[in-house]
PDB file of C-alpha atoms in Angstrom:
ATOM      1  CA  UNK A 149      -7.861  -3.667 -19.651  1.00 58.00           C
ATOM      2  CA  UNK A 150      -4.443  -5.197 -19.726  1.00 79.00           C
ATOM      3  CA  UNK A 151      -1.582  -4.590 -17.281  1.00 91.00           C
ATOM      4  CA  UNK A 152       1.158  -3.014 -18.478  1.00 90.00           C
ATOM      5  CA  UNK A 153       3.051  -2.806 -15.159  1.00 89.00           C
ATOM      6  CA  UNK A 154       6.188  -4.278 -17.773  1.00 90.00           C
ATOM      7  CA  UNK A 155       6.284  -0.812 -19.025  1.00 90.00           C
ATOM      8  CA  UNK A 156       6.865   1.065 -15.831  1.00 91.00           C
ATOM      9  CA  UNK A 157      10.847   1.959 -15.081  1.00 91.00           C
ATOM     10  CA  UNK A 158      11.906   1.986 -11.785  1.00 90.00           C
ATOM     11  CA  UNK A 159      12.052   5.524 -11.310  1.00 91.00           C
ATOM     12  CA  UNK A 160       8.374   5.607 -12.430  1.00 91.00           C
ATOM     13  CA  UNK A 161       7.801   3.438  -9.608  1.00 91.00           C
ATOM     14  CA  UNK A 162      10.377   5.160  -6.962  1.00 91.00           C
ATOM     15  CA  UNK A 163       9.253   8.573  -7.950  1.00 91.00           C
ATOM     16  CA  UNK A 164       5.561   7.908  -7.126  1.00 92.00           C
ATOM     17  CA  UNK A 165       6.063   5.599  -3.842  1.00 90.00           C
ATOM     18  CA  UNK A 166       8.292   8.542  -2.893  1.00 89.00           C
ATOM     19  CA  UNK A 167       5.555  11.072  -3.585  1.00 90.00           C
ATOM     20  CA  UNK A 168       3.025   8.916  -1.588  1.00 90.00           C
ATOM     21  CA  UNK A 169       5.842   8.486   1.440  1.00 87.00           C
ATOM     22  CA  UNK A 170       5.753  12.434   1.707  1.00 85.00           C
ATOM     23  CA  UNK A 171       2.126  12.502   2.764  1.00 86.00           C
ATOM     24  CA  UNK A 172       2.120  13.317   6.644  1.00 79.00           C
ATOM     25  CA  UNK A 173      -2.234  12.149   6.888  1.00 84.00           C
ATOM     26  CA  UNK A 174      -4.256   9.014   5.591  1.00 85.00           C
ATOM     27  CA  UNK A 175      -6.416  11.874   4.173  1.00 87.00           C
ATOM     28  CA  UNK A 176      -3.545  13.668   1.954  1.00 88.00           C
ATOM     29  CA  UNK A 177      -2.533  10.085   1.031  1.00 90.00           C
ATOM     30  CA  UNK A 178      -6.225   8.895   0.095  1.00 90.00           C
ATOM     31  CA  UNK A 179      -6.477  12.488  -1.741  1.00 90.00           C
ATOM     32  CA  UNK A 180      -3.140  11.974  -4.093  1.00 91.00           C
ATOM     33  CA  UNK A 181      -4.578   8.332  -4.645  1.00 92.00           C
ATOM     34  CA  UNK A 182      -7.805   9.004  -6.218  1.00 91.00           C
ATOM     35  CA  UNK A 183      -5.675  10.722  -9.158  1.00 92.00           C
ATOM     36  CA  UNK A 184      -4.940   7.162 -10.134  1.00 92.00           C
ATOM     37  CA  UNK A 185      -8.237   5.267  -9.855  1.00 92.00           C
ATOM     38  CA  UNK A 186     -10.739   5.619 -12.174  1.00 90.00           C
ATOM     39  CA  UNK A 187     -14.072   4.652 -10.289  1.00 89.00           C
ATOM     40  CA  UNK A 188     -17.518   3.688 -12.228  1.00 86.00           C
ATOM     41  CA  UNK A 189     -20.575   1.322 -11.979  1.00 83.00           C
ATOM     42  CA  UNK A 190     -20.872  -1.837 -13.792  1.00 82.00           C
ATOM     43  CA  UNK A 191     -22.593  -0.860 -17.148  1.00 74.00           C
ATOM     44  CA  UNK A 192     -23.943  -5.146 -16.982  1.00 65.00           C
ATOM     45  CA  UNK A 193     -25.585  -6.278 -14.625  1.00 59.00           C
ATOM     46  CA  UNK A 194     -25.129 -10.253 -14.441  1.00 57.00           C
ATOM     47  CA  UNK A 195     -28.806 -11.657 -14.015  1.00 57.00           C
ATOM     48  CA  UNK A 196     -27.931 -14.521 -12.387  1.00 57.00           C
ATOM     49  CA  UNK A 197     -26.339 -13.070  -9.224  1.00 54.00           C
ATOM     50  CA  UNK A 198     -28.745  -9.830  -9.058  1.00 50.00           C
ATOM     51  CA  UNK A 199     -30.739 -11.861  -6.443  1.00 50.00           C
ATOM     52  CA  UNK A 200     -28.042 -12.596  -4.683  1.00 50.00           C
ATOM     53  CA  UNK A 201     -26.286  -9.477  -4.760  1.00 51.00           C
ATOM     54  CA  UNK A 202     -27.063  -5.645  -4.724  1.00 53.00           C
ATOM     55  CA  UNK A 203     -25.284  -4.177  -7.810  1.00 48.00           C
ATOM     56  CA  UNK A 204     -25.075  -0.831  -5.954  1.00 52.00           C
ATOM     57  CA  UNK A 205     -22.328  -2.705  -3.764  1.00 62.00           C
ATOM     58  CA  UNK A 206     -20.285  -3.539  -7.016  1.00 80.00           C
ATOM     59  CA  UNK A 207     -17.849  -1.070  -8.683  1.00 85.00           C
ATOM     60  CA  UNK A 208     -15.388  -1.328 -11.689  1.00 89.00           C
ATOM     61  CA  UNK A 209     -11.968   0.411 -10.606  1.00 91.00           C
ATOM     62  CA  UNK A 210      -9.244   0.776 -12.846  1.00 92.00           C
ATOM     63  CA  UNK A 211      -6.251   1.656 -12.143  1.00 94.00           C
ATOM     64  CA  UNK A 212      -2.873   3.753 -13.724  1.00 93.00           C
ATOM     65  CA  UNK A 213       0.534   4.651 -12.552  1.00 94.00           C
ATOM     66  CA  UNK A 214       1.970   7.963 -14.342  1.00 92.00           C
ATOM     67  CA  UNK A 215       4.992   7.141 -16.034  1.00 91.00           C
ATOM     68  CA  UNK A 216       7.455  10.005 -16.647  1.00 86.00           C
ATOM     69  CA  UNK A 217       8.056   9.451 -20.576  1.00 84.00           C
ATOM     70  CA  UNK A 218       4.631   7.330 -21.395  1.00 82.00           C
ATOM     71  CA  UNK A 219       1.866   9.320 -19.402  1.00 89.00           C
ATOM     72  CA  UNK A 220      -0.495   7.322 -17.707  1.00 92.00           C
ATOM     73  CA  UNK A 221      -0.083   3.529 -17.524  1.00 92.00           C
ATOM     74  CA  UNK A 222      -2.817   0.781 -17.027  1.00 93.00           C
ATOM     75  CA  UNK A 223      -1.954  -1.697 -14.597  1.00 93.00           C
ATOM     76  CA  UNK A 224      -4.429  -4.321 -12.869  1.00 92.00           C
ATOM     77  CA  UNK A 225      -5.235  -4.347  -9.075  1.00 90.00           C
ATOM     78  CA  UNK A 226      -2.527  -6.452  -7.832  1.00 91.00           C
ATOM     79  CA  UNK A 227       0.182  -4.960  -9.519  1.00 91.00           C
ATOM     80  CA  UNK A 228      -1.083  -0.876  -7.613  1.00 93.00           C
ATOM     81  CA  UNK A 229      -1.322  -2.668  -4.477  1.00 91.00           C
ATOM     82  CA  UNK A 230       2.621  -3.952  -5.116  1.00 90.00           C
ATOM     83  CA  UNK A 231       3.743  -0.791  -5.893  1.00 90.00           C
ATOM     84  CA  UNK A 232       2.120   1.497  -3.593  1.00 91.00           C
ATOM     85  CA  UNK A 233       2.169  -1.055  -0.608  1.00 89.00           C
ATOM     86  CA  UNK A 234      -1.515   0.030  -0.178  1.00 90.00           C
ATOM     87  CA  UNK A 235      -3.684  -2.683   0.744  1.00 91.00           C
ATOM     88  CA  UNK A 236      -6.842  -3.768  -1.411  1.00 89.00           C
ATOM     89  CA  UNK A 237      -8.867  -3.489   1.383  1.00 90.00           C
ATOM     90  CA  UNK A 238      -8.134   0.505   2.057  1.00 91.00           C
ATOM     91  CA  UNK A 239      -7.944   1.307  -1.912  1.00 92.00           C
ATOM     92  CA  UNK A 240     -11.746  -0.525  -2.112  1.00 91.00           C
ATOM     93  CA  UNK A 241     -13.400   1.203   1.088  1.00 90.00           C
ATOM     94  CA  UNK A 242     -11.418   4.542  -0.407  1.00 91.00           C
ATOM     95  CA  UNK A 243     -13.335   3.524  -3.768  1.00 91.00           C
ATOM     96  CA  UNK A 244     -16.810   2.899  -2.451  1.00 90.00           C
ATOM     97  CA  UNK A 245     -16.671   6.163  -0.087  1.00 88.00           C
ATOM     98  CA  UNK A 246     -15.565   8.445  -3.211  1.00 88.00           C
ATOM     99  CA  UNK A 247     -18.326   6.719  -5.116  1.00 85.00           C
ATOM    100  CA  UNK A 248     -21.157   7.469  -2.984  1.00 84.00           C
ATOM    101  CA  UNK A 249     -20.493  10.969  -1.823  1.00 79.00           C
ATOM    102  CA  UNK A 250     -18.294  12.444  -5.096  1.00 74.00           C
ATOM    103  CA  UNK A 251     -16.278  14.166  -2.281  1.00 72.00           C
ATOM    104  CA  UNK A 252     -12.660  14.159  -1.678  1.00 66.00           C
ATOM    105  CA  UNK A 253     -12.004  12.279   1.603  1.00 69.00           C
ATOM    106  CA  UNK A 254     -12.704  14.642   5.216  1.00 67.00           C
ATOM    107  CA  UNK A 255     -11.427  13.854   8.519  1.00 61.00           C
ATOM    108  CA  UNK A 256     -14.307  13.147  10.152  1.00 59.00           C
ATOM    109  CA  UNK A 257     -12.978  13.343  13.667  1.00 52.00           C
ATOM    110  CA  UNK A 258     -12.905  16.605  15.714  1.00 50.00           C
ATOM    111  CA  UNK A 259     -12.468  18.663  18.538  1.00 43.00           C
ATOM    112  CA  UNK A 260     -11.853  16.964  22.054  1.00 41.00           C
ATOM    113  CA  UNK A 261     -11.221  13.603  20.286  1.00 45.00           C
ATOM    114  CA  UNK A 262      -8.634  13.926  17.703  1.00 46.00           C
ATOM    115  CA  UNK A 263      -5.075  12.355  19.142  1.00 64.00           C
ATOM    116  CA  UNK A 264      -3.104  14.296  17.109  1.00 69.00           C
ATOM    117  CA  UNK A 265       0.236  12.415  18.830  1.00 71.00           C
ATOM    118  CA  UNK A 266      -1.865   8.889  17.925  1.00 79.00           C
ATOM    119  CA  UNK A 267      -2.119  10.404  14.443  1.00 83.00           C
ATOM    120  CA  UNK A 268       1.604  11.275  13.894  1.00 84.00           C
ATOM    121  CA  UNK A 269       2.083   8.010  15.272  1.00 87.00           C
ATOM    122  CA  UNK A 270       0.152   5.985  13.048  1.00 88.00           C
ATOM    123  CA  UNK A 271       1.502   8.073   9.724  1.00 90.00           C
ATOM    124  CA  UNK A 272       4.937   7.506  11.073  1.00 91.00           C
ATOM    125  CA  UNK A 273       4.868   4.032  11.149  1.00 93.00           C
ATOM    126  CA  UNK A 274       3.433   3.683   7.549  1.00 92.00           C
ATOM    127  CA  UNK A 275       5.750   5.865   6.288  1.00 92.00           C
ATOM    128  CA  UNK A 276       8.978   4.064   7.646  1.00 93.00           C
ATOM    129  CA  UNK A 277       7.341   0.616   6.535  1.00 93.00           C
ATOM    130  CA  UNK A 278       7.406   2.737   3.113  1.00 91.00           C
ATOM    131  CA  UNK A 279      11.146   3.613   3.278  1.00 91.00           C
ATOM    132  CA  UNK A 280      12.203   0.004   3.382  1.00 90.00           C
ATOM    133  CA  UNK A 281      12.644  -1.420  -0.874  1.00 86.00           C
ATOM    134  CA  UNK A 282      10.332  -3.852  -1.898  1.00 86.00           C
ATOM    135  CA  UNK A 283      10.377  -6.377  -4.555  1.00 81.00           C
ATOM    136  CA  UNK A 284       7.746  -8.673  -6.130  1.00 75.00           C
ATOM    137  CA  UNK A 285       8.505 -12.499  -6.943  1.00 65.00           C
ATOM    138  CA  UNK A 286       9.211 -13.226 -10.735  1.00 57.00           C
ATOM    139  CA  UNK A 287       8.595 -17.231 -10.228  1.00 55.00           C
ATOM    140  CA  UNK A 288       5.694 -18.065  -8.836  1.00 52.00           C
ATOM    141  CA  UNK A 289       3.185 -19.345 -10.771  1.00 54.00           C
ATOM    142  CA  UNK A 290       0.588 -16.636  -9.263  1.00 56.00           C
ATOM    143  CA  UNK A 291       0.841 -13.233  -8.792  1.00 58.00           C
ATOM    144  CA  UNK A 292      -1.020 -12.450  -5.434  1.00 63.00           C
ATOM    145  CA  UNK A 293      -0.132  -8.865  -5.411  1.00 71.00           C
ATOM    146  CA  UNK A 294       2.399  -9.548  -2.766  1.00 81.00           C
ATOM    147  CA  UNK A 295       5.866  -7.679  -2.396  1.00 87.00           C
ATOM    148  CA  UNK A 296       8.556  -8.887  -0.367  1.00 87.00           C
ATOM    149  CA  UNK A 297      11.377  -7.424   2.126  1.00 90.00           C
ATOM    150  CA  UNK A 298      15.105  -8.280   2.678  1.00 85.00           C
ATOM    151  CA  UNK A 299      15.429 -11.644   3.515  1.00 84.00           C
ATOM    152  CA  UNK A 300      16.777 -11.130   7.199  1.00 86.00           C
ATOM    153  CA  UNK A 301      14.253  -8.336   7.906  1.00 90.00           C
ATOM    154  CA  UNK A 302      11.236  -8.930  10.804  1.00 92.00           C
ATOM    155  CA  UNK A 303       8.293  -6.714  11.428  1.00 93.00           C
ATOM    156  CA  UNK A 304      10.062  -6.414  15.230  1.00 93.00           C
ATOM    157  CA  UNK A 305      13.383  -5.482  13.561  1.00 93.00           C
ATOM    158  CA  UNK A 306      11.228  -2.928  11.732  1.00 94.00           C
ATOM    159  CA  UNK A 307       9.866  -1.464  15.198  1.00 93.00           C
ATOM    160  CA  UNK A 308      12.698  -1.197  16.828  1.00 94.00           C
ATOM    161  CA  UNK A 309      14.415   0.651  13.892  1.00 92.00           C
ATOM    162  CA  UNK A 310      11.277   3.553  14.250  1.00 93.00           C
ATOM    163  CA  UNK A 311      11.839   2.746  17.395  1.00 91.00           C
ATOM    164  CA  UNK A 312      14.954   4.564  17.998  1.00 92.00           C
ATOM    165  CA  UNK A 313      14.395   7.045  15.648  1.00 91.00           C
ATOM    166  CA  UNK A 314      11.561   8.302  17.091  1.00 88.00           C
ATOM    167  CA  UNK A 315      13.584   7.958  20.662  1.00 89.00           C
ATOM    168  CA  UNK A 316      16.158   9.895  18.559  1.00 88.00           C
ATOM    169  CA  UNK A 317      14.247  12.871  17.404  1.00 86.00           C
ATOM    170  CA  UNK A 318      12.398  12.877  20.882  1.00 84.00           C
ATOM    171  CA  UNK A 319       8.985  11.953  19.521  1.00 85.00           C
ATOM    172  CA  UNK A 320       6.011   9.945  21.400  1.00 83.00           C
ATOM    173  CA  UNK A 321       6.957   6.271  20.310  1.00 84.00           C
ATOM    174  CA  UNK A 322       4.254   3.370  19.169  1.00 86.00           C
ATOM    175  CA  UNK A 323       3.926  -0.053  20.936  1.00 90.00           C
ATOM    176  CA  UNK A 324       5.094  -3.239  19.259  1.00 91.00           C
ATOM    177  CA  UNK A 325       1.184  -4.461  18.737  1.00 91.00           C
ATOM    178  CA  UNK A 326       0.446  -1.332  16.972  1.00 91.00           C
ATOM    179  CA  UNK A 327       2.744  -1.424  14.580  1.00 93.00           C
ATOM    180  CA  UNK A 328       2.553  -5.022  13.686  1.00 93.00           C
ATOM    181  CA  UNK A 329      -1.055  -4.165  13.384  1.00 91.00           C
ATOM    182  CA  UNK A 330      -0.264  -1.285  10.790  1.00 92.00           C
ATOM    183  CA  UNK A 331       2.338  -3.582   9.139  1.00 93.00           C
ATOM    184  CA  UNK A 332       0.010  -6.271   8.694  1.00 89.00           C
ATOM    185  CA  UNK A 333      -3.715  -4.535   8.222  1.00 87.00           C
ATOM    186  CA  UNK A 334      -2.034  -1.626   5.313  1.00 88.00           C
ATOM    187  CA  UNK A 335       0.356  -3.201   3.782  1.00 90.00           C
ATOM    188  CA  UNK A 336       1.099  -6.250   1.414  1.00 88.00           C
ATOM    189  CA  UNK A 337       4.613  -7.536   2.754  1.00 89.00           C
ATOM    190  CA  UNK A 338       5.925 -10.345   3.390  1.00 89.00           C
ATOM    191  CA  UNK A 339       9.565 -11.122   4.774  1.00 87.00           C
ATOM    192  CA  UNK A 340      12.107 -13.185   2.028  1.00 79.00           C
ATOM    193  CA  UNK A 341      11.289 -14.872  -0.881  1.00 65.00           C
ATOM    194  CA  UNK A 342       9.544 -17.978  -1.861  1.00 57.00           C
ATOM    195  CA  UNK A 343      12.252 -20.402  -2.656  1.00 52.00           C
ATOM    196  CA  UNK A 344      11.661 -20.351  -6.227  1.00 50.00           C
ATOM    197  CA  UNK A 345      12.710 -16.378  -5.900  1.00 48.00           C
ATOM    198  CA  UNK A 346      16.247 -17.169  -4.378  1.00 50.00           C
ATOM    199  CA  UNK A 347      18.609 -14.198  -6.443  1.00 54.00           C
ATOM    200  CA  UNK A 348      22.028 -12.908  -5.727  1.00 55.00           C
ATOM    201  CA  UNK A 349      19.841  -9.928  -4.243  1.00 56.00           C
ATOM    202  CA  UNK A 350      18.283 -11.844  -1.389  1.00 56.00           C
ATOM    203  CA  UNK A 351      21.937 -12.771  -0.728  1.00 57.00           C
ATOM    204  CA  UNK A 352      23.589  -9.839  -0.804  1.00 63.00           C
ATOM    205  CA  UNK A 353      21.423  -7.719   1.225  1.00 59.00           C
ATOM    206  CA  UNK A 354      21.047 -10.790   3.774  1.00 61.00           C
ATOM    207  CA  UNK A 355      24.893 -10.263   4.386  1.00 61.00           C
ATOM    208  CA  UNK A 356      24.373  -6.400   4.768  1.00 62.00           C
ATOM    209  CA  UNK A 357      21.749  -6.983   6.934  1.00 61.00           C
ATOM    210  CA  UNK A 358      24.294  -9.287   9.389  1.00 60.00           C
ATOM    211  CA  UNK A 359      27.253  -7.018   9.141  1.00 62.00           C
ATOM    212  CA  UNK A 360      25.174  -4.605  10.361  1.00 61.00           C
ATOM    213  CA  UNK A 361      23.971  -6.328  13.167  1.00 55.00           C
TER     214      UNK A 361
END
């Protein structure tokens, strides 16, 4: 399958990382994903490495982004994890789960032990990571699936934004650890751009970020 991320508009792109932001729970958000991967077994098995490796732990995902005048388009791994900010590691476990049980993802906790403020916490964190735009290098030699922030931004920068709106809106607030943890663990960011990447963007929104402090 070929990528065809090229084909995408930005409001393809917006519309759907908008769509994911709205989702309140990891479940809703694992739910809404699944409509985009396409999960199956290997129909070869490679002889070599069967002795070395169980094929029921392999899986071929594919993956599409809807596109509002093209339908469905096919894009490879890296380029899903870049535009949903979702990291590989969550999209395979969400794969591997759906595989085995053919279920739509359950909360599993209950009762006595759900922390339903440690909840909203967590999902408000990921989706104010979420609000901030994104953009992929054009001129690196590899495409590692990576997206970067304004140059000027810092995951503590980040926190103390949520920070105060969370103070703001009088909501139970999340420690620095935990949401460099969340920052780091679910998403693909990174801060800048590699030098080959320097663009009149990087500067301009470097100087917005200083005028406003």
């Amino acid at each position: 399958m070929f990528c065809k991320v090229n084909e995408l508009s930005d409001i393809d792109i917006i519309t759907l990382k908008k769509n994911l932001c709205k989702l309140s729970t990891k479940i809703d958000q694992d739910k809404f994903l699944l409509n985009f991967l396409s999960i199956s077994n290997p129909k070869r098995k490679n002889r070599r490495k069967e002795n070395q490796r169980n094929t029921k732990d392999r899986l071929v995902i594919k993956y599409v982004i809807p596109s509002i005048n093209e339908g469905m388009i096919p894009v490879c791994s890296k380029s899903f994890t870049s535009v949903t900010s979702i990291s590989r590691r969550r999209l395979n476990l969400l794969s591997f789960k759906f595989n085995k049980n053919h279920a739509s993802p359950k909360e599993k906790r209950g009762g006595e032990r759900i922390n339903q403020d440690s909840i909203d916490t967590t999902e408000s964190i990921k989706s104010h990571i979420m609000t901030y735009k994104s953009k992929k290098s054009h001129y690196t030699g590899v495409d590692t699936g990576k997206s970067y922030l304004q140059p000027g931004l810092s995951v503590k920068y980040l926190w103390k934004n949520c920070l105060k709106m969370r103070i703001d809106s009088n909501k139970k607030i999340a420690s620095y650890s935990k949401y460099f943890r969340i920052f780091s663990q679910e998403f693909n960011l990174s801060f800048g751009h590699p030098r080959q990447d320097i663009c009149s963007w990087c500067s301009e929104m470097a100087v917005k970020i200083k005028k406003n402090g």
